[in-house]
Structure formats: structure tokens, C-alpha cells
Coordinates of C-alpha atoms in Angstrom, one line a residue:
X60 CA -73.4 139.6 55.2
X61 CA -71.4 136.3 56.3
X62 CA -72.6 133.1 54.6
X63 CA -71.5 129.5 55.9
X64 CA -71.2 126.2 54.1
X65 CA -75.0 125.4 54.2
X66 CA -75.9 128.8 52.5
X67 CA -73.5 127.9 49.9
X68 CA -74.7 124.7 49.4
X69 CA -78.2 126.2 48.8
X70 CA -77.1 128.0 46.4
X71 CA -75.4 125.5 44.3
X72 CA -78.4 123.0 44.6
X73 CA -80.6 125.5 43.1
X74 CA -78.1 126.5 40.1
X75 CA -77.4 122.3 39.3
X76 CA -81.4 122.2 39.6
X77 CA -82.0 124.9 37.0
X78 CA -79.1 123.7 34.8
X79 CA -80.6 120.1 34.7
X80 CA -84.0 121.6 33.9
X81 CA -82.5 123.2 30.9
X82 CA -80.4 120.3 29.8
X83 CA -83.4 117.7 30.0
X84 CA -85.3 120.2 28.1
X85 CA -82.9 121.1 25.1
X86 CA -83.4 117.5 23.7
X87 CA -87.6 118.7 22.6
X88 CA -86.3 121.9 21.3
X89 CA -86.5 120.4 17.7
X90 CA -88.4 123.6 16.1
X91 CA -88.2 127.3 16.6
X92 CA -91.9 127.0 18.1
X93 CA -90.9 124.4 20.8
X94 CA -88.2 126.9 21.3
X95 CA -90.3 129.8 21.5
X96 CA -93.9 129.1 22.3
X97 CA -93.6 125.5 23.9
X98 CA -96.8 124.9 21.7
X99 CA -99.2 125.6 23.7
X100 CA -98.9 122.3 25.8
X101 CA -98.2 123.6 29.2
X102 CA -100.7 122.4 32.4
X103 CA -103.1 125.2 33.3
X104 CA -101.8 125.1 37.2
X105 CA -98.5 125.4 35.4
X106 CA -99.3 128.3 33.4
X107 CA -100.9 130.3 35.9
X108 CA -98.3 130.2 38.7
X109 CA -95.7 131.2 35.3
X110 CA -98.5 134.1 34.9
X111 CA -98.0 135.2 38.4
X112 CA -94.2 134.5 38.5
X113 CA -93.2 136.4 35.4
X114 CA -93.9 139.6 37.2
X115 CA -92.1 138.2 40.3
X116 CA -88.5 139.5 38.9
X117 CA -85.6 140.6 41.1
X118 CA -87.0 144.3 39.9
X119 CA -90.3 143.2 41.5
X120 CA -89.0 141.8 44.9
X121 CA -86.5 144.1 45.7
X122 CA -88.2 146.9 43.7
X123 CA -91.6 146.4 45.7
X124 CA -89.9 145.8 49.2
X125 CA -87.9 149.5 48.4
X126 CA -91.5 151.0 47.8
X127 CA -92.7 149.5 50.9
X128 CA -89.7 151.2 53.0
X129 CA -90.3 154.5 50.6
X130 CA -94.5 155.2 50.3
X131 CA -95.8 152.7 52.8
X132 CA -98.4 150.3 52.4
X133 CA -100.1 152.6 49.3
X134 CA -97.3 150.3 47.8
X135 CA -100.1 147.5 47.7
X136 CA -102.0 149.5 45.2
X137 CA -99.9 148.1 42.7
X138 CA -101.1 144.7 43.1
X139 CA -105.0 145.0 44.8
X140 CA -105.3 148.1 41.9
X141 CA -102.9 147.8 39.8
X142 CA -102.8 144.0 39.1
X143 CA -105.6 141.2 39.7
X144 CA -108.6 144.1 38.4
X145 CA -106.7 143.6 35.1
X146 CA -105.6 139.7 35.1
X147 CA -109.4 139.7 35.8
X148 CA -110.6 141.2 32.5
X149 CA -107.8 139.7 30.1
X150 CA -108.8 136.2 31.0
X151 CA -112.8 137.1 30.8
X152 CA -112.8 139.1 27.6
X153 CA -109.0 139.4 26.1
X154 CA -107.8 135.7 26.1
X155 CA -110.1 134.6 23.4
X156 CA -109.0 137.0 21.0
X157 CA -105.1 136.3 22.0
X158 CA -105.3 132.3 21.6
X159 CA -108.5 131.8 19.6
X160 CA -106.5 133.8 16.9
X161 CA -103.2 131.3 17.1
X162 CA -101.0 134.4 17.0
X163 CA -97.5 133.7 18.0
X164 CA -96.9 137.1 19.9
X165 CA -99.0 140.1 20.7
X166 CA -97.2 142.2 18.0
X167 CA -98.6 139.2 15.5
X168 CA -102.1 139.9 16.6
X169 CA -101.6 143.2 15.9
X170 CA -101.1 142.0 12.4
X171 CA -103.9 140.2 12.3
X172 CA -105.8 142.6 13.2
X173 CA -104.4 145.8 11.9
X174 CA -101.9 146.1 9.5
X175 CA -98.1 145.2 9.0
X176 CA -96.6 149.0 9.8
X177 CA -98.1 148.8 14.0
X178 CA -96.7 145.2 14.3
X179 CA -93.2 146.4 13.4
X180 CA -93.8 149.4 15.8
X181 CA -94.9 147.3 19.0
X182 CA -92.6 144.9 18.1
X183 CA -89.7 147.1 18.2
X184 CA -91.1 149.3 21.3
X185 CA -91.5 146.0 23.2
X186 CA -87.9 144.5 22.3
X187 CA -86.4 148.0 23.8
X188 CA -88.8 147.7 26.7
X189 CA -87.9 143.8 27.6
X190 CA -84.3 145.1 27.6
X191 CA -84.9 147.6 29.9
X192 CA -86.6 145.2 32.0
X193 CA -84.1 142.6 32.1
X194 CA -81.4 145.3 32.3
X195 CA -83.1 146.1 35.5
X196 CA -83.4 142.6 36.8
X197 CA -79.4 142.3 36.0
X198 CA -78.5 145.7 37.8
X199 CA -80.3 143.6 40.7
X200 CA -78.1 140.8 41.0
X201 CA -75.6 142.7 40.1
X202 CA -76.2 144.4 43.6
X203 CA -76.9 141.3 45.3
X204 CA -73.9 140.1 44.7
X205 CA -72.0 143.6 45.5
X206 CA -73.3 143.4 48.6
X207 CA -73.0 139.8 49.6
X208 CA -69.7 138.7 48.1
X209 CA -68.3 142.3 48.1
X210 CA -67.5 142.0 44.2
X211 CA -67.6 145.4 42.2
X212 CA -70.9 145.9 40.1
X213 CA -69.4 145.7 36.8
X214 CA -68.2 142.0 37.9
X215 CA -71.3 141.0 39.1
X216 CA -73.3 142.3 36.2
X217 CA -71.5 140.1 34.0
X218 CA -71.4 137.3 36.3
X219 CA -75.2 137.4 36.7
X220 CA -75.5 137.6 32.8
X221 CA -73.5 134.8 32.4
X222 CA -75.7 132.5 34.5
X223 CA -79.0 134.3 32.7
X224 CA -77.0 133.1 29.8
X225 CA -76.7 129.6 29.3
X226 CA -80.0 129.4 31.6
X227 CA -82.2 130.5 29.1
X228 CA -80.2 129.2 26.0
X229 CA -80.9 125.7 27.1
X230 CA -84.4 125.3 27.6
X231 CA -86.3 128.5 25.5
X232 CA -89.7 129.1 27.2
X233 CA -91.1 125.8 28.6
X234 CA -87.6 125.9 30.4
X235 CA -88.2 129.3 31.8
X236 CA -92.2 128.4 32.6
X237 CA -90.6 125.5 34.7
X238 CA -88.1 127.1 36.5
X239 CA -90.9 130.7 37.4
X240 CA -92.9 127.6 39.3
X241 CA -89.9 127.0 41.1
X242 CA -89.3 130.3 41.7
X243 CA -92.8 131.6 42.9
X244 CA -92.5 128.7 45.8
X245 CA -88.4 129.6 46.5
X246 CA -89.8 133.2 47.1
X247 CA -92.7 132.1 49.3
X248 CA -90.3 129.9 51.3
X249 CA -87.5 132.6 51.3
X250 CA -89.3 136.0 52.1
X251 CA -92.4 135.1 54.5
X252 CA -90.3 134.2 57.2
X253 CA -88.8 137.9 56.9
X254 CA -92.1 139.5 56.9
X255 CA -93.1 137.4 59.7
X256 CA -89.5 138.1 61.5
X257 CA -89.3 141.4 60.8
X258 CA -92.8 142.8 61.4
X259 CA -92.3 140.7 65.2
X260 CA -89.4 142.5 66.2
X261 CA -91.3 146.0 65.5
X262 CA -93.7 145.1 67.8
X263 CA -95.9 143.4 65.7
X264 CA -98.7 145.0 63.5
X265 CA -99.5 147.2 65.9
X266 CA -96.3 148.1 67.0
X267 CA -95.2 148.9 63.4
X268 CA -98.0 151.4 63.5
X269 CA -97.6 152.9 66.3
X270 CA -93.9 153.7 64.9
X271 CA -95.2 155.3 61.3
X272 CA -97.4 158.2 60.8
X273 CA -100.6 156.7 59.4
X274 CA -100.3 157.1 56.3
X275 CA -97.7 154.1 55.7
X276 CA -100.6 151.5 57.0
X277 CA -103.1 152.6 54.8
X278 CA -104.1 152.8 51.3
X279 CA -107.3 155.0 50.8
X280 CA -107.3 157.1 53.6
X281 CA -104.7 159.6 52.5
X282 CA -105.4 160.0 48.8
X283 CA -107.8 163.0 48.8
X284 CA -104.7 165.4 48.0
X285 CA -101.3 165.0 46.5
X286 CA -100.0 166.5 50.0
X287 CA -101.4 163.9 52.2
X288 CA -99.2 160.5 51.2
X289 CA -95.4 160.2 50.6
X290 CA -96.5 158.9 46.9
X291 CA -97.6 162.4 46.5
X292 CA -100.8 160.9 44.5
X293 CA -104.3 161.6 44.4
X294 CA -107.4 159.1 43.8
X295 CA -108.0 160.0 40.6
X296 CA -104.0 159.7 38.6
X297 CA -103.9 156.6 41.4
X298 CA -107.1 154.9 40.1
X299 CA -106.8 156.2 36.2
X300 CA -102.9 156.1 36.1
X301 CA -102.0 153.4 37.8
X302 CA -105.3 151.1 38.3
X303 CA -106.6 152.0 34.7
X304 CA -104.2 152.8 31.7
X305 CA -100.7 151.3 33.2
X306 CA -102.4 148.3 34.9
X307 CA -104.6 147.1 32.0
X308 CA -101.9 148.3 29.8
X309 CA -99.2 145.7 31.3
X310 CA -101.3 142.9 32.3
X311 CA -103.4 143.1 29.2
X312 CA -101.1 143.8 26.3
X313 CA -97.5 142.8 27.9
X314 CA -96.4 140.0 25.9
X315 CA -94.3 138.7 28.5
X316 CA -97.3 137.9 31.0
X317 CA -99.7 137.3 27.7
X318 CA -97.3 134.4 26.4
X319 CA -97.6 132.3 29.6
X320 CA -101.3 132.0 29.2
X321 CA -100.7 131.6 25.5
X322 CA -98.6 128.4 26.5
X323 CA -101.6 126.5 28.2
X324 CA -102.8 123.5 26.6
X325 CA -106.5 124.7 25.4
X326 CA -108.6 128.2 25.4
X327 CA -110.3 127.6 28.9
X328 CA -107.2 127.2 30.2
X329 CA -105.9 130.2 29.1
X330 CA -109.1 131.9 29.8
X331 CA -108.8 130.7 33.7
X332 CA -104.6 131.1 33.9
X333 CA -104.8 134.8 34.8
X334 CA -107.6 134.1 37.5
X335 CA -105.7 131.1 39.1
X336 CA -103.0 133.4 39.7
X337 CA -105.3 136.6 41.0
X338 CA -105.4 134.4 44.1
X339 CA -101.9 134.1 45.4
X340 CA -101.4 138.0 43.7
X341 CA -103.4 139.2 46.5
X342 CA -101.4 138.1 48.8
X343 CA -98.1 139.0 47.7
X344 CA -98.1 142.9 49.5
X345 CA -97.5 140.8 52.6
X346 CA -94.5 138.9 51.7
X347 CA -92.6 141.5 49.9
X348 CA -94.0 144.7 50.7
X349 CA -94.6 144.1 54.4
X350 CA -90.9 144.0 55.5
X351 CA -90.1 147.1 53.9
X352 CA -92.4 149.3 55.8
X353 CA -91.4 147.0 59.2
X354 CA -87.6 148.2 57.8
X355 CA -89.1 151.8 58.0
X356 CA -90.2 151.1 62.0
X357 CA -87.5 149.4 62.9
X358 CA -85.0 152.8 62.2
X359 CA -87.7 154.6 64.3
X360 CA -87.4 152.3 66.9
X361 CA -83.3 152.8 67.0
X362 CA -82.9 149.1 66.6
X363 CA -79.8 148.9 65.1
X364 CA -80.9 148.9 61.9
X365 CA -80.5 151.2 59.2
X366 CA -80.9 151.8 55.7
X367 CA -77.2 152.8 53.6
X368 CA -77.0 156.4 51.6
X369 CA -77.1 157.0 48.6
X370 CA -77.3 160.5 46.8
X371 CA -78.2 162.3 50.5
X372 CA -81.3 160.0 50.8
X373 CA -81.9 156.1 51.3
X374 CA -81.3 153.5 49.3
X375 CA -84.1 151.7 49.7
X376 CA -83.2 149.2 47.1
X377 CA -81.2 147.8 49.2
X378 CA -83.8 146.9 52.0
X379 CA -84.4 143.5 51.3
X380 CA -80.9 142.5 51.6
X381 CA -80.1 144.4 54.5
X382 CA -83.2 142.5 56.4
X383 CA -82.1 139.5 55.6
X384 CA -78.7 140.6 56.6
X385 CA -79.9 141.8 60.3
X386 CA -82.2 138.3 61.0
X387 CA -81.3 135.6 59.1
X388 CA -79.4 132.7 60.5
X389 CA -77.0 130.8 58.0
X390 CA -78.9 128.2 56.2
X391 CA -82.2 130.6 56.3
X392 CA -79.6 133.3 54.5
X393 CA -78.8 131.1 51.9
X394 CA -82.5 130.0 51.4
X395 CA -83.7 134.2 51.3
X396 CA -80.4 134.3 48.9
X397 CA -81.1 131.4 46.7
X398 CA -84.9 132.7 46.3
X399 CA -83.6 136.5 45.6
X400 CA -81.5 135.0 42.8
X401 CA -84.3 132.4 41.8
X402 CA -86.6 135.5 41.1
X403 CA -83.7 137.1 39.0
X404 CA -82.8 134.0 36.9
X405 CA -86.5 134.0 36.4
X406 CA -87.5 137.5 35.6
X407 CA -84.7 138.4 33.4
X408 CA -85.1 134.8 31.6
X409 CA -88.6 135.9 31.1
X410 CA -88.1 139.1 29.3
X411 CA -85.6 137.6 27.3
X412 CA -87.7 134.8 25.7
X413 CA -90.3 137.2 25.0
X414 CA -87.7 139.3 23.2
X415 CA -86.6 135.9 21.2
X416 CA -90.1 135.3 20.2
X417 CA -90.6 139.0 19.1
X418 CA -87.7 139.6 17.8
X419 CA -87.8 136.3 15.4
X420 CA -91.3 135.8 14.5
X421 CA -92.1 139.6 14.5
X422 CA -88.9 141.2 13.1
X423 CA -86.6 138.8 12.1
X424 CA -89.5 136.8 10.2
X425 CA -91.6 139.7 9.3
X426 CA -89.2 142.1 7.8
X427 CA -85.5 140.4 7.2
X428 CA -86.3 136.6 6.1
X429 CA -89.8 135.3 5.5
X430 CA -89.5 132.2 4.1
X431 CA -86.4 130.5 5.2
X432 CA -86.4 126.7 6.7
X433 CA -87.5 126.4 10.5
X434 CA -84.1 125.1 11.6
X435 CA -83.1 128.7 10.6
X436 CA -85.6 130.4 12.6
X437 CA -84.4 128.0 15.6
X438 CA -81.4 129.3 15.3
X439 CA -82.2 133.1 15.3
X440 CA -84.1 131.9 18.2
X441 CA -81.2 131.2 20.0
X442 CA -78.7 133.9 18.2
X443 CA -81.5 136.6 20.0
X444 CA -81.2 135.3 23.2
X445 CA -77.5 135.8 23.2
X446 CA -78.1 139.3 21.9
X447 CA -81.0 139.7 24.0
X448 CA -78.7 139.1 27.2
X449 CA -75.8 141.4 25.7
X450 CA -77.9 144.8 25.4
X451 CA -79.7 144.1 28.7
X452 CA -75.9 144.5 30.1
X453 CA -76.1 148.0 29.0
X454 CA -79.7 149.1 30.4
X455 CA -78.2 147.6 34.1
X456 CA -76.0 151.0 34.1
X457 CA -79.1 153.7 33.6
X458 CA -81.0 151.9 36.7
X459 CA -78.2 152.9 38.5
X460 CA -79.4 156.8 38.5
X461 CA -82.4 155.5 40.1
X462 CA -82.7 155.4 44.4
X463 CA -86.3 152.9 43.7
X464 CA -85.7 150.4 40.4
X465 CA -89.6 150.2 40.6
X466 CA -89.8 153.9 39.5
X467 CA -88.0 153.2 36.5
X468 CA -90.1 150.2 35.6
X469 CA -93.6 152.4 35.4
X470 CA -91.8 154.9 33.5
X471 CA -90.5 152.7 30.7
X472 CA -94.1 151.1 31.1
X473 CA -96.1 154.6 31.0
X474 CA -93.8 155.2 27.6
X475 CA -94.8 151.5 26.0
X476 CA -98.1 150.1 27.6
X477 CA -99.9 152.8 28.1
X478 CA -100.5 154.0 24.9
X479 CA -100.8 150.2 23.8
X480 CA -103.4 149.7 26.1
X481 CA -105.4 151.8 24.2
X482 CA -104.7 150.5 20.6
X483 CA -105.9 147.1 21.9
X484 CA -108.8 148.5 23.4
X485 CA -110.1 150.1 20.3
X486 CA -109.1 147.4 18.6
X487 CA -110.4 144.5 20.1
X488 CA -114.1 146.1 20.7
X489 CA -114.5 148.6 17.8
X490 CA -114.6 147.1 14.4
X491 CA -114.1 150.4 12.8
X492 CA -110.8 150.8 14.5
X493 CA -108.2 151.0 11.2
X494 CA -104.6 150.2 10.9
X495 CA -104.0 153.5 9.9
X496 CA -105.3 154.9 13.2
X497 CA -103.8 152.3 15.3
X498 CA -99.9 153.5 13.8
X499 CA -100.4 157.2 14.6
X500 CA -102.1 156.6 17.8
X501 CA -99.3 154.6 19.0
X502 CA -96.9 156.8 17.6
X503 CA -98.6 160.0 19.0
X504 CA -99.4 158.2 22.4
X505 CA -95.7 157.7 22.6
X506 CA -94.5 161.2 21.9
X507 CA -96.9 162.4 24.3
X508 CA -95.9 160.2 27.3
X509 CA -91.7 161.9 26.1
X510 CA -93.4 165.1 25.9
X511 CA -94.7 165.3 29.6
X512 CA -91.2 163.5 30.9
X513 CA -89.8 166.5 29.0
X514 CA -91.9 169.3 30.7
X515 CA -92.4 167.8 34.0
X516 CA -89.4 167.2 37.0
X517 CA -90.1 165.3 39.6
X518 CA -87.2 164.4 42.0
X519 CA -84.9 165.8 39.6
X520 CA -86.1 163.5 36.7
X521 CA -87.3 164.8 33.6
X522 CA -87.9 168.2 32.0
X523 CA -85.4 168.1 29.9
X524 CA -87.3 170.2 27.7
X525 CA -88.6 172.9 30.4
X526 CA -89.8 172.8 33.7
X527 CA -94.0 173.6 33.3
X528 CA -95.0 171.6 36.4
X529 CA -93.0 170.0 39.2
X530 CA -94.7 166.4 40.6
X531 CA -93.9 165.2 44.5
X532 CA -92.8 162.0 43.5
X533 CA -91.2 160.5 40.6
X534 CA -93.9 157.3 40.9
X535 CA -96.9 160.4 40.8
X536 CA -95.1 161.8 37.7
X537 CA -95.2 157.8 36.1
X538 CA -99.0 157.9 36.7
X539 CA -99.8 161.2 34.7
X540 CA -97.5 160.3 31.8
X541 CA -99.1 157.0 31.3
X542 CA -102.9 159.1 31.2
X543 CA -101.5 161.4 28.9
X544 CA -99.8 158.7 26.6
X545 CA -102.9 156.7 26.7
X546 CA -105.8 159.5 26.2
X547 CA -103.5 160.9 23.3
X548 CA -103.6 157.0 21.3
X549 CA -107.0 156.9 22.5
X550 CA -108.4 159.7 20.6
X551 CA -106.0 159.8 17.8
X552 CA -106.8 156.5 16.7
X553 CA -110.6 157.1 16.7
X554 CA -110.1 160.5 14.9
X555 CA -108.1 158.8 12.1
X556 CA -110.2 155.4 12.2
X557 CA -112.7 157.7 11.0
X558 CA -111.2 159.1 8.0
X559 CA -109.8 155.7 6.6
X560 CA -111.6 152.5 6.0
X561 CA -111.7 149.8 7.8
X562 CA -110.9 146.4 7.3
X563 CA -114.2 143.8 6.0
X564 CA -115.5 142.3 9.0
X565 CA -115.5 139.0 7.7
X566 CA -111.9 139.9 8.2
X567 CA -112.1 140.1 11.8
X568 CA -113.7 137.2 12.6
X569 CA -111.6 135.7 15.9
X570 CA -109.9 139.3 16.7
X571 CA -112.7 141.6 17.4
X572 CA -116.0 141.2 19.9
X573 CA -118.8 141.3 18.4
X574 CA -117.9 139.1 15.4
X575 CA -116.2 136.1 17.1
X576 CA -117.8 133.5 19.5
X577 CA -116.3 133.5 22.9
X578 CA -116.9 130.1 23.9
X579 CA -119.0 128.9 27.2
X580 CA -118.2 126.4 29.4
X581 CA -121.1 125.5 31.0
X582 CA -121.1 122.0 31.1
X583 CA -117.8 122.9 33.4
X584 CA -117.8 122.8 36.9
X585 CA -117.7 126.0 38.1
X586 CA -114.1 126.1 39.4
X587 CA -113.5 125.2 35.5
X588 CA -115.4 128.4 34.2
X589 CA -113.7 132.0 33.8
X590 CA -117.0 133.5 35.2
X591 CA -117.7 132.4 38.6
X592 CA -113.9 132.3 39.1
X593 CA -113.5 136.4 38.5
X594 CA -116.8 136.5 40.5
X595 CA -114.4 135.2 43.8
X596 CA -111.7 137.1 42.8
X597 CA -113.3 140.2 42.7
X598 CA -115.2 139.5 46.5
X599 CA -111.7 138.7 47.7
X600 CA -110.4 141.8 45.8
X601 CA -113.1 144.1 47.5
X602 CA -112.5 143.0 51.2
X603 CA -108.8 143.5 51.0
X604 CA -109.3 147.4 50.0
X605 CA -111.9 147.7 52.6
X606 CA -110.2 146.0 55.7
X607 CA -106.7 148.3 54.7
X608 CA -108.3 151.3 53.9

């Protein structure tokens, strides 16, 4: 990949853009909450573009272009199933409870709602999950820049963390809000030319067909049997593993996306964050996932493009840059360049302010320090984010065993959210759900997502205990440890709610339904009310699954 002049000068533009927004910023940092939860004062068309954004990380670009290439357009899933049926339902009926409460964090409202003991256990299983994550955005980069400026990885890793680095320490969240905005419309700008590009020189939709067996242009068809689709899933682990426990369970209880809509500057905001961004969700499959299956017919074709090796198979993390490598001209290289490293900045800045918020309001604060000077906390604030950044270096190296960074992501998710999903489920809608029950669910949810890792293999993954069942696909193996982790929490914590007394419910006003008032909007227009806008969403939502079926 040869860059001129212009595509440098991209590139620096961008990093003297981000720097500036971070320096401007630093002056309002004067407490650890402006640091860490820009105090809830952020625009709602702000807030839900940062909601969409936050889950638009260098692991989810290149990550969902590889899956494209890999299991076809049943990639899509993961946002028409597996995302906007979930933003849908936490801004009807979760986002009261999350900002009508004032909590700080989702661990905090678990708190709040439960007891001290399953705080400091999501809060600890969410710090190792958001280093995972940003360990996987780094090992991104870190490829990025392997392959454009030819460095070795373990140069680029530390390059890339560098720049992560001082990025976040500047600005804390609002900095990081700021700069997703930026990002989602750098990614726009830099990857739907490609799609467009790259789907005409296969011939065009129909062309591209024509070149796939039919299962890689559709997402329903094939799904009767584990046999029929390269996912090697069926409807039911597609719909309950993927569209159910690990969609609800990341868009729902995920700190990273929940903080954005925590930043918004009142509750209907919040409430109508996650909707606003179900709208350009939808269309996302067509900007990153598109080219990858248009990579996959264009090696039918024979035309002179090819995916590298790696392990005796593809490396289909690779496939974005080796697109933009094959049609873009200089100046739109550094633009698809400048937008790839945009979406890293972004999603490893994101994970790493949600770790700083965790890890000083919900460890630090909770269990070390409780009552020292906010200056101090400030300053742990920071002191995290450098830590943060330094463990994430470490996580970069085990997403090099993967050939698809995105089937790393859903396991570490099927391990943490899943079970969660189901904690905050009980919680939120049972009143008799006890603290007691939450702990052991969460903790038994957990060991039985490790357990089925342990006795299943799939693409020589797992069974590290013994091998009781082989899956197709590693991504097919994600979806039945996340059912297994969640159905375990699920019925644990109502079997040991029952035998242990709940909390008063004058306790639980604000955290559970049923005893809290979710506030109505109806003097609002109706582009202004949650209701009517899930209403759209889910019409849109609908015709999209019926036209690609």
C-alpha cells in the first residue's frame, strides 16, 4: 500500500484535530465527574451518534468487514438482530431506571439495587472485559499499521497506544463523545465509497450473486439447519443466542454504550439516544459488511484480488485494508486510512473511559478509599486511564490466535453479558429478585459459559476440559455459551431470590418497574417521544429482514 503527500496530510489533520479537542477540553476537567461522566450535559443528537459510534471500534469495522468475507451477509444479523431490537427496549423500558436513579456506572446501579458484593463482581468482570476490548481495537491498529507502513506488530502496538494515550488522558469522556461524532461521519465518508467501488467492480448486486452460492446474500433462508450456512447456526441459537441473551446483554447492560446515553442532558433524552441511533444502525451492514462479501466475489471472479494466509486459511481480518489497497486512489487512501484509525482512537478511547469510571467510582471508591477529596478521585481518574491503556497492550497479543477478531469479541461477551443480561432482567422487573441471588447467579452464569468453552471445540477453540460436542463455527459455539451462561444466572437467581429476603420496596423506588414512575411525554411532539419513535424503528427493522431474507 503506497501513500502520497495528501494521504499523509490527512492523517495528520485528523491527529492535530483530535489533539486540539482534547486540549480545549482539559481546561473543564475541574472534578473527577467532569472527567468521568461529563455530567450529564451532552446534546441528545450528540449522544446518540456517541451511542451508535462506541460500538463502531476498529474491532467492529474491520471485525464486521472479516465476517462479511467469512459467513456472508448472515453477518447483518448482528446489527438488524442483534442490535437496534435491543437499543429499542433499553431506551423504552431500561433508561429510566439507569438515569432516573443518578447512578454513576451500571456496576453502581447494581448497588443500588442489589447489594455491595454483585457491584464489586460486575465491576471487576467488566474492567477485564473493557481490556479485552480495547486490547482488540489495539491489535487492530497495530495491523493497520503493519501493513501500511510495514512496521513490526509489537512497534505498532505501542505506537497505536501511545496515540490512545494522551488522546484520552486529555479530554476524559466528553472528549471521547466528541471525537465518536467525528468518527461515525470519517467512517461514513471513508468506507461507502468502497462498498460502492467494490460491489461495482463484481458486477454489481447481481453480479456479486451470481459469483456466491446463495447463502452469502441472504439471512433467513439458510438457517433451518446448522449445515446449510457457513455460520454453521440455526434459527433458534441465532435468534436466542445472538438476537436475545448476547444482544440485550450488550446493548442493555454494557456500560460502555449505557454511559453515552447516561451523558445526555435530561431523561427524554436519554430515553430517545438509543432510538436516534437505531436509524443509521440499520444501515451500517452496507458500509462495512457489504465489501467483505464483494472481497469474497471478486477472488471468484479471478480479479486479481486475493485474500493473504494465515494458519492454512484466510485472513479475513485483513479484508478491509486490502480493498482499500486494490481501489483507492491517493487522497481517497488516506481518507479510508484516516477513518480506520478514527474508529480505533475512538473505540479503544471508549472502553478505556468506561474502565476509568468503573474502576474509580466502583472499585477504587467502593472498596480502597471512600471518602477522600474529589481532586483525589480526579486523579485516580487519570492514573486508570494510563493503567487502563498499559494492560490493553497485553490483551492485543491473545487476538492474535484469532483468523476473525469479531469471534473473539462475542466470546468475551457470551462470558460477561450474557449472564448479566439476566441479573438486570430480574432485577429491574421482579421486586423479589435479592442480592444474594443476583451474586450466585452471576457467579454460576459465568462458570457455566467457562464450562461449555471447556467441553465444546469449535475450530480448534475450546475444550480444554474434554471434547463432548464439536460446533461448525467458532461464532455458533459464542451463541450457545452465551444461552447457557444466561439460562444458568437466570434460574439461579430466582431459585435463591426465593430463599432470602428481599429488599423493602420503598427501597426500590426509581430501580425496579412497577414501583417507579416512568415519565410521559405527551405534551412532546412525537419525534420527541420514545414511543412513536421505536414504533418507526421497528417498521423499518421489519422491512429490512423481509426484503434480505
Amino acid at each position: 500500500m503506497s501513500l502520497g503527500w495528501i494521504d499523509y496530510g490527512i492523517l495528520a489533520l485528523y491527529f492535530l484535530f483530535v489533539l486540539a479537542i482534547g486540549v480545549m477540553l482539559r481546561r473543564k476537567m475541574e472534578s473527577s465527574e467532569d472527567f468521568l461522566t461529563s455530567r450529564h450535559s451532552v446534546p441528545v443528537w450528540i449522544t446518540s451518534l456517541a451511542f451508535l459510534a462506541a460500538n463502531l471500534g476498529a474491532q467492529e469495522v474491520v471485525g464486521m468487514c472479516a465476517s462479511g468475507a467469512k459467513y456472508g451477509l448472515m453477518t447483518a444479523h448482528f446489527y438488524w438482530l442483534g442490535a437496534v431490537p435491543a437499543m429499542m427496549f433499553v431506551g423504552v423500558f431500561m433508561m429510566p431506571f439507569y438515569y432516573g436513579s443518578r447512578a454513576r456506572s451500571v456496576p453502581e446501579y447494581l448497588r443500588l439495587r442489589f447489594d455491595e458484593k454483585t457491584r464489586a463482581l460486575n465491576a471487576v468482570t467488566f474492567a477485564v472485559m473493557t481490556l479485552f476490548s480495547s486490547g482488540v481495537s489495539m491489535y487492530a491498529l497495530g495491523k493497520l499499521f503493519e501493513l501500511v507502513l510495514g512496521w513490526d506488530f509489537t512497534r505498532s502496538v505501542m505506537l497505536s497506544a501511545a496515540i490512545v494515550l494522551v488522546y484520552t488522558f486529555l479530554g476524559g469522556l466528553t472528549s471521547a463523545i466528541y471525537n465518536e461524532v467525528l468518527q461515525f461521519f470519517l467512517i461514513v465518508l471513508g468506507f461507502a465509497p468502497l462498498a460502492i467501488l467494490a460491489v461495482a467492480r463484481s458486477g454489481g448486486w447481481r453480479g456479486m450473486a451470481a459469483q456466491l452460492p446463495p447463502v452469502m446474500t441472504n439471512i433467513w433462508r439458510y438457517t433451518a439447519d446448522t449445515s446449510e450456512n457457513p455460520m454453521g447456526v440455526e434459527a433458534f441459537s441465532l435468534i436466542a443466542g445472538l438476537g436475545f441473551v448476547l444482544s440485550f446483554g450488550y446493548w442493555c447492560t454494557d456500560f460502555l454504550v449505557v454511559q453515552r446515553a447516561m451523558a445526555a442532558d435530561s431523561m427524554s433524552a436519554a430515553r430517545r439516544t438509543p432510538l436516534i441511533a437505531a436509524f443509521p444502525k440499520m444501515i451500517m451492514p452496507f458500509i462495512v459488511i457489504v465489501p467483505g462479501i464483494a472481497a469474497l466475489a471478486l477472488m471468484h471472479m479471478g480479479a486479481g484480488y486475493t485474500l493473504p494466509l494465515k494458519d492454512g486459511g484466510f485472513d479475513y481480518d485483513q479484508t478491509l485494508t486490502t480493498l482499500m489497497a486494490k481501489f483507492y486512489p491517493t487522497g481517497m487512501l488516506g481518507v479510508g486510512l484516516t477513518a480506520l484509525m478514527a474508529s480505533f482512537m475512538s473505540g479503544m478511547a471508549g472502553n478505556v473511559t468506561a474502565f476509568n469510571t468503573v474502576f474509580t467510582y466502583d472499585l477504587y471508591q467502593g472498596h480502597i478509599r471512600r471518602r477522600a477529596p474529589d481532586r483525589h478521585y480526579l486523579w485516580v481518574g487519570r492514573a486508570s486511564t494510563v493503567g487502563g491503556v498499559a494492560l490493553s497492550i497485553a490483551t492485543a497479543y491473545l487476538a492474535r490466535e484469532y483468523n476473525n477478531i469479531m469471534d473473539v469479541l462475542q466470546l468475551v461477551f457470551s462470558f460477561v453479558n450474557a449472564p448479566l443480561f439476566a441479573t438486570f432482567l430480574l432485577g429491574m422487573f421482579w421486586k423479589r429478585a435479592t442480592g444474594h441471588g443476583a451474586f450466585t447467579g452471576l457467579v454460576s452464569g459465568t462458570a457455566a459459559a467457562a464450562l461449555t468453552h471447556g467441553w465444546t471445540v469449535a475450530e480448534s477453540k475450546g475444550g480444554w476440559i474434554a471434547n463432548l460436542h464439536s460446533f461448525p463455527s467458532t461464532m455458533a459455539q459464542n451463541f450457545w455459551i452465551a444461552i447457557f451462561a444466561w439460562t444458568t444466572c437466570f434460574l439461579v437467581t430466582i431459585l435463591i431470590s426465593l430463599a432470602t429476603a428481599p429488599k423493602p420496596v420503598e427501597e426500590l423506588r426509581g430501580l425496579v418497574y412497577g414501583v417507579t414512575e416512568i415519565p410521559h411525554d405527551k405534551h412532546q411532539p412525537w419525534y420527541k417521544r420514545p414511543g412513536p419513535l421505536a414504533l418507526i424503528v421497528g417498521a423499518a427493522l421489519v422491512a429490512l429482514n423481509l426484503i434480505f431474507w
